[in-house]
Every structure is written in structure tokens, then in C-alpha cells.
Rosetta silent file (secondary structure, phi, psi, omega in degrees, C-alpha in Angstrom):
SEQUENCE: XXXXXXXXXXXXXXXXXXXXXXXXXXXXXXXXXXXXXXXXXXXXXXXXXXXXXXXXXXXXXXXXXXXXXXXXXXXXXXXXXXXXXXXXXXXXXXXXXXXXXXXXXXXXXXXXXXXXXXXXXXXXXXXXXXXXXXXXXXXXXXXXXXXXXXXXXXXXXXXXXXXXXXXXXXXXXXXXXXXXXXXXXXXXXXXXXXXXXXXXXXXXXXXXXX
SCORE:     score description
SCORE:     0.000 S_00000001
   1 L     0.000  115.335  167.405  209.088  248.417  103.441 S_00000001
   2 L   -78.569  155.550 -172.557  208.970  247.843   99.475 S_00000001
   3 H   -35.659  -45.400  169.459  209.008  250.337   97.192 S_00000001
   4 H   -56.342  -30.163  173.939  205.214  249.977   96.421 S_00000001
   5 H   -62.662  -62.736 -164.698  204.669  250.671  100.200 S_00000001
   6 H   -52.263  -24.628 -178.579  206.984  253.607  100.240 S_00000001
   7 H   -70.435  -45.213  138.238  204.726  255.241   96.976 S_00000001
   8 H   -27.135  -41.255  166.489  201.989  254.421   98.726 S_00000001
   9 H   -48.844  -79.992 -172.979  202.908  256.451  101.324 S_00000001
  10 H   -70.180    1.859  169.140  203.973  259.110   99.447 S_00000001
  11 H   -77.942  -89.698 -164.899  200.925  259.286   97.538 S_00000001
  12 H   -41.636  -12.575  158.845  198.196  259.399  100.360 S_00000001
  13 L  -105.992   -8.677  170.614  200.630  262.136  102.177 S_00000001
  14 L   -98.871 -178.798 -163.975  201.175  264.567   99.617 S_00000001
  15 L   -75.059  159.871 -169.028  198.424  266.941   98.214 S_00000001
  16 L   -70.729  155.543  117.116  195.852  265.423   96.178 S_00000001
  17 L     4.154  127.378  149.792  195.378  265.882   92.044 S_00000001
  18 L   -79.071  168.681 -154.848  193.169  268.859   91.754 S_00000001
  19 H   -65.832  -28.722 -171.751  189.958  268.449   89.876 S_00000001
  20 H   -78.696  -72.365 -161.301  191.993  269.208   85.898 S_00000001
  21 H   -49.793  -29.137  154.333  195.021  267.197   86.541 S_00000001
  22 H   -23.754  -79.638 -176.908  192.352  264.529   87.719 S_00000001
  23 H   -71.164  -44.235 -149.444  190.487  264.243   84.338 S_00000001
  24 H   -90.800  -17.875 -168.972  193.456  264.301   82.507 S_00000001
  25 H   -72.504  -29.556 -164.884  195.189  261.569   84.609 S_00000001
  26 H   -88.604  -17.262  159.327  191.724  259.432   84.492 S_00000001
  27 H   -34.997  -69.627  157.226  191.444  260.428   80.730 S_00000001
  28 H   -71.162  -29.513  162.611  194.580  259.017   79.564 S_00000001
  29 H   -46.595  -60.477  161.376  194.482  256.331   81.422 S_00000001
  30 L   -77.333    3.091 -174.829  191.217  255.066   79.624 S_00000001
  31 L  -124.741  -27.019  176.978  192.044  256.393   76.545 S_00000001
  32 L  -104.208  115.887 -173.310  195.695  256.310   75.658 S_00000001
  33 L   -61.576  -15.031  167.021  197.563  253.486   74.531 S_00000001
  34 L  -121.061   77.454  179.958  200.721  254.797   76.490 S_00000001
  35 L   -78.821  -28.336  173.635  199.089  256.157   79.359 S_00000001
  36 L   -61.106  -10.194  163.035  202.402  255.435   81.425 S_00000001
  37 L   -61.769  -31.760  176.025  203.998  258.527   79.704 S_00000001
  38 L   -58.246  153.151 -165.041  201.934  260.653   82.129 S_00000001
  39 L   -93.461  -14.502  151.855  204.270  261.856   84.838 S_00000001
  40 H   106.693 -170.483 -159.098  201.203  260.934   87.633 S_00000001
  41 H   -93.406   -7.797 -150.280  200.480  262.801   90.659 S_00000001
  42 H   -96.638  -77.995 -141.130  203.985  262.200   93.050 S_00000001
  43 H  -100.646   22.887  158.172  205.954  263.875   90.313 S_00000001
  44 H   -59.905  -48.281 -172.193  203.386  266.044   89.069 S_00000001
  45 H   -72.049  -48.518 -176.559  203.194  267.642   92.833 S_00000001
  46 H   -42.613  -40.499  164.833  206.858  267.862   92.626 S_00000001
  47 H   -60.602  -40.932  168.026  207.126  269.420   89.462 S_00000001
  48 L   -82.655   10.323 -173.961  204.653  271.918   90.787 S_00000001
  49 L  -132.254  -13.086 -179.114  206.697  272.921   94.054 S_00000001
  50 L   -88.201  -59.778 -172.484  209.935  272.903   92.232 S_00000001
  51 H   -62.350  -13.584  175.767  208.375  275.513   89.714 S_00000001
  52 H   -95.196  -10.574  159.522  206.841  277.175   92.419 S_00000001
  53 H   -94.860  -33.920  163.469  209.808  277.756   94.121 S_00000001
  54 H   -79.984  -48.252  178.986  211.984  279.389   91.340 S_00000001
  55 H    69.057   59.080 -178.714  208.949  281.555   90.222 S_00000001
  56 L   -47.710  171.360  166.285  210.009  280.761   86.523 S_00000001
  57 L  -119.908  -35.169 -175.803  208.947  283.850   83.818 S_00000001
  58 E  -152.674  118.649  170.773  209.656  281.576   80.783 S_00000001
  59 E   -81.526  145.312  115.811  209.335  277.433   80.795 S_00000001
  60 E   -83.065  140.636  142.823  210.362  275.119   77.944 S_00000001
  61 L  -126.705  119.010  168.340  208.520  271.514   78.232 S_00000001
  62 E   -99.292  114.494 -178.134  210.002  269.391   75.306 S_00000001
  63 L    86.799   84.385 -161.766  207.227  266.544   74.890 S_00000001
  64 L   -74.239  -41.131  170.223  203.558  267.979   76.040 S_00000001
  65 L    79.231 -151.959  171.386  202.133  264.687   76.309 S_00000001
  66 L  -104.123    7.811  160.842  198.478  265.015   77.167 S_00000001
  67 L   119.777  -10.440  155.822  199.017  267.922   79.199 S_00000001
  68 L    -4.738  -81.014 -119.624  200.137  266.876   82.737 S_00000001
  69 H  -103.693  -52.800 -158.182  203.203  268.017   83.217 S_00000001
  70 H   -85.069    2.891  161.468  202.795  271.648   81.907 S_00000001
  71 H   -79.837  -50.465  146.202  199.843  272.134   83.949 S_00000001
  72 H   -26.948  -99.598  178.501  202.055  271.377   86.997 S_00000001
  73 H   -35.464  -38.274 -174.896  204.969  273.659   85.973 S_00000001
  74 H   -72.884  -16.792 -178.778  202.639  276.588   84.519 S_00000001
  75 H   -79.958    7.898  174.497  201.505  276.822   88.508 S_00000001
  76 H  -120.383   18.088  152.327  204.523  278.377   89.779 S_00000001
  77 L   -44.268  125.442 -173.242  204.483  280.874   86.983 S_00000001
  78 L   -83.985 -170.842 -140.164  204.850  284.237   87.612 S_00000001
  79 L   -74.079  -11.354 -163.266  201.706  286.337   86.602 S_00000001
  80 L  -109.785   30.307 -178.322  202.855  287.467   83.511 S_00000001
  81 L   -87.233  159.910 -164.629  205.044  284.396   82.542 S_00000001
  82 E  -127.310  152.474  136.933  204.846  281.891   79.480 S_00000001
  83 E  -109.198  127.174  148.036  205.079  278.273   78.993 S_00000001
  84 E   -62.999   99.874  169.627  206.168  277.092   75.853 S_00000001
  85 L  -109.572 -178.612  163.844  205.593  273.062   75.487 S_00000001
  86 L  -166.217  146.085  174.586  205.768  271.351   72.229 S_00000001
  87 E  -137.258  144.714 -169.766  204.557  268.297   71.556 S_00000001
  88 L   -76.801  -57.552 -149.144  205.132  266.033   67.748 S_00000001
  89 L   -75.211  134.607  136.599  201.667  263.931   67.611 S_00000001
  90 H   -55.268  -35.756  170.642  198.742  266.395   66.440 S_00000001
  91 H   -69.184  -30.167  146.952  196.783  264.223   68.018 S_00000001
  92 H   -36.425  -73.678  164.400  198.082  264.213   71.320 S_00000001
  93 H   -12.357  -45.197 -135.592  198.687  267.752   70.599 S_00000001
  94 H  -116.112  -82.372  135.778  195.017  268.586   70.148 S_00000001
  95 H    45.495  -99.037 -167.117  194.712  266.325   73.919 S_00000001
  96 H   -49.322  -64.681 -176.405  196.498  268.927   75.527 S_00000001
  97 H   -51.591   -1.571 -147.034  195.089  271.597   74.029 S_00000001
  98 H  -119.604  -52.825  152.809  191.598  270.810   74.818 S_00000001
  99 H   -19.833  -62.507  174.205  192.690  270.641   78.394 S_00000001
 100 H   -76.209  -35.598 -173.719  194.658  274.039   78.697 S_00000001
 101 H   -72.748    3.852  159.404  191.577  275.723   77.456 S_00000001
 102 L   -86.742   -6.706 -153.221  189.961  274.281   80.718 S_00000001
 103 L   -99.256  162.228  162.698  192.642  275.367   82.876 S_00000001
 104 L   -70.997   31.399 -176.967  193.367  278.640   84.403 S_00000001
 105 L  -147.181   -7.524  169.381  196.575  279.111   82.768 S_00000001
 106 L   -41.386  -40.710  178.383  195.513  278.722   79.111 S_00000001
 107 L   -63.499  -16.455 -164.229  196.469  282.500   78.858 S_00000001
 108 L   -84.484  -42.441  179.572  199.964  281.434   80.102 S_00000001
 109 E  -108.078  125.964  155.044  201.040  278.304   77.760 S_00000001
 110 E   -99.778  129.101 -179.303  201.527  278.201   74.295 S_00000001
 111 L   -99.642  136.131 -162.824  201.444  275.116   72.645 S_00000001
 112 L  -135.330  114.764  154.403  203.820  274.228   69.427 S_00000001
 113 E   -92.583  126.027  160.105  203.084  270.816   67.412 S_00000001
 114 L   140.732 -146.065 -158.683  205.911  269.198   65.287 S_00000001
 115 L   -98.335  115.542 -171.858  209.528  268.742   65.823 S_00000001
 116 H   -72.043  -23.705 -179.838  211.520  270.676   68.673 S_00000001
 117 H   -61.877  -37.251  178.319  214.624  270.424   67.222 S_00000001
 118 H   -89.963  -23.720  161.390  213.195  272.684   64.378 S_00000001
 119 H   -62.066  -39.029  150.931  211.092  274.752   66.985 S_00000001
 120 H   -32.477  -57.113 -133.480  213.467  275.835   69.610 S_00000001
 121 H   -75.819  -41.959 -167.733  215.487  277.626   67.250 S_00000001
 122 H   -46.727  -58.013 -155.276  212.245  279.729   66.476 S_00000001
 123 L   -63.957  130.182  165.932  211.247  280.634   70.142 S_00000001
 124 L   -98.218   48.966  139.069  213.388  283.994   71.191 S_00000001
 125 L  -118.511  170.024 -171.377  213.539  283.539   74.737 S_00000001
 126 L  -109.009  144.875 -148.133  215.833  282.704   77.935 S_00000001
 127 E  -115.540  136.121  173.670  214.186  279.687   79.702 S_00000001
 128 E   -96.035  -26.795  163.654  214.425  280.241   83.777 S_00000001
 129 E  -147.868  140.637  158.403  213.407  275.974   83.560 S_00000001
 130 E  -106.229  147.867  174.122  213.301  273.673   81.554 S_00000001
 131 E  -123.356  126.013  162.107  211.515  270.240   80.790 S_00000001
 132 E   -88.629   97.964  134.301  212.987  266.969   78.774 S_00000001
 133 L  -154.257   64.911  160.646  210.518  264.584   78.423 S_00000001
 134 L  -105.598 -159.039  164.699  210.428  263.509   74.892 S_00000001
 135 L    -5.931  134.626  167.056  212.373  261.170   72.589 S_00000001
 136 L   -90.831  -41.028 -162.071  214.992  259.717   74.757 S_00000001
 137 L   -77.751    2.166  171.949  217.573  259.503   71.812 S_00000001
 138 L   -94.100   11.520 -160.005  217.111  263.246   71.471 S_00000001
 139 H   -81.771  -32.733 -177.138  217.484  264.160   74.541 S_00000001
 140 H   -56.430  -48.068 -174.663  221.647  264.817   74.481 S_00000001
 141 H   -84.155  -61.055 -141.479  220.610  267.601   71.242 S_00000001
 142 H   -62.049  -61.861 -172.939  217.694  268.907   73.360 S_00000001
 143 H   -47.952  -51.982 -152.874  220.166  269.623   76.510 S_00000001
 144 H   -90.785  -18.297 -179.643  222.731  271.368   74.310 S_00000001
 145 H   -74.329  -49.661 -167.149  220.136  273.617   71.772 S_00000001
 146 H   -92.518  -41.805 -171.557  218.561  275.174   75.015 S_00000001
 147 L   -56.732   11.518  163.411  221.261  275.167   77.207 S_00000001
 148 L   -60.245  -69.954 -125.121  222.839  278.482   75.426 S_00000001
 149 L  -111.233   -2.115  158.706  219.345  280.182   76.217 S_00000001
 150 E   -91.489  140.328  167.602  219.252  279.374   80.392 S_00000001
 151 E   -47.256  118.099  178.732  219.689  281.650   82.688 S_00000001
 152 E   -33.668  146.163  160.031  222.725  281.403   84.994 S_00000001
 153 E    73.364   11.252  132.656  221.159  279.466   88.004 S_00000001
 154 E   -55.472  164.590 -153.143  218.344  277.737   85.728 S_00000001
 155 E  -157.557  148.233  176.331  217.542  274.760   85.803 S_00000001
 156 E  -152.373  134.402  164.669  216.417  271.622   83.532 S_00000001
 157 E   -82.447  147.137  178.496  214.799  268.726   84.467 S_00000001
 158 E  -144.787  125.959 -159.344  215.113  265.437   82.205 S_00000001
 159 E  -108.877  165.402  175.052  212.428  262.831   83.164 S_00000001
 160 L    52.067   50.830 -179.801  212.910  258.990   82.552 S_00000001
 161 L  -107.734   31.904  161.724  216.564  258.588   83.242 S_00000001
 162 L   -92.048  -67.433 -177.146  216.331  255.214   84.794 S_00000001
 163 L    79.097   72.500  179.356  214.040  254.050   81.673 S_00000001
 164 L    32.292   45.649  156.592  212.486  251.450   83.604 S_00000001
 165 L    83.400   16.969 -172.566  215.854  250.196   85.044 S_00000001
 166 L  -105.240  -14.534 -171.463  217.452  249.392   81.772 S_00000001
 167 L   -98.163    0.695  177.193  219.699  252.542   81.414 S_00000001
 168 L  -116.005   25.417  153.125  221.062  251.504   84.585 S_00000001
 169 L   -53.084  125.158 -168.077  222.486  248.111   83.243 S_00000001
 170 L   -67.030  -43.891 -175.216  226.616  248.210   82.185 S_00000001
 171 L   -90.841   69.270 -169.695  224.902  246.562   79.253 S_00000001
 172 L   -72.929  131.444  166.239  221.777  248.407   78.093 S_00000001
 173 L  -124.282  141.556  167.705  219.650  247.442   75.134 S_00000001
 174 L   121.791  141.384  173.891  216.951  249.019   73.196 S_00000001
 175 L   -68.818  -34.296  174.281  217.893  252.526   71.415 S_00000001
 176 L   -59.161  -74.486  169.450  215.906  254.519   74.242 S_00000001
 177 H   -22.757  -81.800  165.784  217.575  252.585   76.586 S_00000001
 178 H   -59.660    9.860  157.321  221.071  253.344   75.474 S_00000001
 179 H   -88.808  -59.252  158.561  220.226  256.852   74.481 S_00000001
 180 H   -37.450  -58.917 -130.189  219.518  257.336   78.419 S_00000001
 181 H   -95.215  -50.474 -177.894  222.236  255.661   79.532 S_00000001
 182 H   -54.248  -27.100  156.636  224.659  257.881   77.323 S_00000001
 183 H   -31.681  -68.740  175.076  222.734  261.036   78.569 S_00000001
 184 H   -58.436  -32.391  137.887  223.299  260.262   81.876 S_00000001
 185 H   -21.323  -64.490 -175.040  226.772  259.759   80.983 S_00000001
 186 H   -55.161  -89.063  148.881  226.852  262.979   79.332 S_00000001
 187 H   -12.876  -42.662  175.846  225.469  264.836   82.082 S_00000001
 188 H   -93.265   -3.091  174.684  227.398  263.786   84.969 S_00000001
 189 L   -96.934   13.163 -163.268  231.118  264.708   83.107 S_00000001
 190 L   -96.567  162.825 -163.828  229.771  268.152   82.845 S_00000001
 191 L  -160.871   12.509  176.606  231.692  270.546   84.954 S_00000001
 192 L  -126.142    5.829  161.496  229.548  274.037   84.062 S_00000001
 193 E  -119.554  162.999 -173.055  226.296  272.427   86.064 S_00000001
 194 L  -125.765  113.083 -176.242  225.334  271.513   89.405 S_00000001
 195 L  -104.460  166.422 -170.946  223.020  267.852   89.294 S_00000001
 196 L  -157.458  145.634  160.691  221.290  266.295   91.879 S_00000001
 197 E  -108.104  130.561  166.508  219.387  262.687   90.582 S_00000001
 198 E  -107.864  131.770 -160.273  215.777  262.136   92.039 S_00000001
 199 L   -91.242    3.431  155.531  214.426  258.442   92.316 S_00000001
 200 L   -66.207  143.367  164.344  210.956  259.368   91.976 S_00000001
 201 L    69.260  -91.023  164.237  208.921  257.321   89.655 S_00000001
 202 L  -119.709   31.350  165.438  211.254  256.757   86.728 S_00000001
 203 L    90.364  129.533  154.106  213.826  258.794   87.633 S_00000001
 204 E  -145.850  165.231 -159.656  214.586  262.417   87.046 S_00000001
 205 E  -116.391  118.152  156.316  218.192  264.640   87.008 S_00000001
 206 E   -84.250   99.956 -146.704  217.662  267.979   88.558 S_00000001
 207 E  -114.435  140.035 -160.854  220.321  270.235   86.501 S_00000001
 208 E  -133.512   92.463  178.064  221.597  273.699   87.986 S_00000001
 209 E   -80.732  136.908  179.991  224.017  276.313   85.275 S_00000001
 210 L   -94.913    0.000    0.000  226.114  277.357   87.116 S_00000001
């Protein structure tokens, strides 16, 4: 069985795209010139059983995207819990937002456009999860600005640490590329977290503080 079988698979057995996550997946798809940034439905459900299992209070998503991901993650909120996303494009930005105000969690997420590195700083809260999936060379200063502000036993996710198989080369090229690959580096010498790597889609590192 090739991989494409095995996805298969796991698409047609896990639960289906509700009607929101739907339009936005068939949305971007016709509409976005990088529609492969959306994290899709496999690790959309995942993302929505991992957050539903911690029963987060306060989320970080670094890189909002069109609106996916934080629609996932805001469903294991508890009721009076926030997500915080931020996304750089206004336009994109404006995407998402158009989105949350269909969803039943629009009371729940706040949305920040512009640069997280100057926007973290802002936000006064202690994140129960976290999400990386913006810039890959920014992701090493993403990890270390919020990791101060997790909760013992919190946990951040970092999406795209394969980077379409190039970050796992001894030689990697392309600044994303090699910006991954040193991440992952980075991340696995660490000795005050507990990681676990998951090979759905394009890879993501399930991070534990210990």
C-alpha cells in the first residue's frame, strides 16, 4: 500500500469536514494561489481532537491562513476560552475573518494582522497550546518568544517540518528548507520538552514542557 492509498484511507475513515471548514477548504482551493498552505481535513480532524482533548482556555495560532486551522483548534475550547491567531497578509487576514464571523466560535477568536514577532509581546496571556504555522525561518524565534508564556504540560505544535521532504535531506536547500531543518535540529537537543513527530501530511512535531 502507497502512501496515496494509506491517505485515502484515512480520509474516507475519519469524520467528514463539517459544512464551514468545507467552504473554506473549497474556497481556497479555487481562489488562492497557495491553496496547499491549508492544513486539509486529516490534520484539521487531528488538530481538532488534540485540542479537544487538553480543553485549552487560551490558544496561540502563529499564521491564520484562511482560517482552517483555528476553526479546528477553537473546537476544543473551553466555553469561556480565547484563540488568538495572527496572520501578516490583510488580505488573507480579511479571508479569515469573513469566515469566523460565520462560525460559532467568532465570540471565541480574536484575530491580529501584521507581524507576530511584534504581536506576541502585546498579548498578556499563558497559552495552554500553541500553533506554528507561519514563516518557516521564524519559526526557531516563534518557539522561544512563547515558550516563557506555556503552561507546564502545554503543548506546541509546529506544522511543515518535513517541508515537502527537503528538510529531511543532510543537504537542504532553499531558506525555508534549511530554516526547518535547523528547527528540527533545535527542537530535538532540547532537554526541558517532551516531542513526539507526526507524519501526517507534511509533517508536524507534537511538543510537551515539561
Amino acid at each position: 500500500m502507497d502512501f496515496e492509498q494509506l491517505n485515502q484511507f484515512a480520509d474516507a475513515y475519519s469524520t467528514a469536514e463539517d459544512a464551514l471548514l468545507a467552504e473554506i477548504n473549497d474556497f481556497t482551493r479555487k481562489n488562492h494561489t497557495e491553496p496547499h498552505m491549508l492544513s486539509g481535513h486529516l490534520q484539521g480532524q487531528l488538530l481538532k481532537m488534540i485540542s479537544r482533548m487538553i480543553r485549552p482556555g487560551r490558544i496561540l495560532e502563529i499564521g491564520t491562513f484562511t482560517g482552517y486551522s483555528a476553526l479546528c483548534l477553537a473546537a476544543g475550547l473551553q466555553p469561556d476560552g480565547i484563540l488568538h491567531t495572527i496572520e501578516f497578509r490583510a488580505p488573507t487576514a480579511a479571508i479569515a475573518k469573513d469566515f469566523f464571523e460565520k462560525s460559532v466560535y467568532r465570540d471565541n477568536i480574536k484575530l491580529h494582522t501584521g507581524n507576530a514577532l511584534e504581536i506576541i509581546p502585546q498579548l498578556e496571556e499563558n497559552w495552554d497550546l500553541v500553533f506554528i504555522d507561519a514563516d518557516k525561518p521564524g519559526y526557531i524565534n516563534y518557539f522561544e518568544l512563547v515558550f516563557p508564556r506555556v503552561k507546564k504540560n502545554g503543548f506546541i505544535l509546529a506544522d511543515n517540518i518535513f517541508f515537502h521532504g527537503e528538510a529531511l535531506k543532510e543537504n537542504a536547500k532553499g531558506k525555508s528548507a534549511k530554516a526547518i531543518k535547523e528547527f528540527n535540529q533545535f527542537i530535538n537537543q532540547r532537554t526541558d520538552i517532551e516531542k513526539v513527530v507526526l507524519t501526517i501530511r507534511d509533517g508536524l512535531y507534537l511538543i510537551r514542557k515539561t
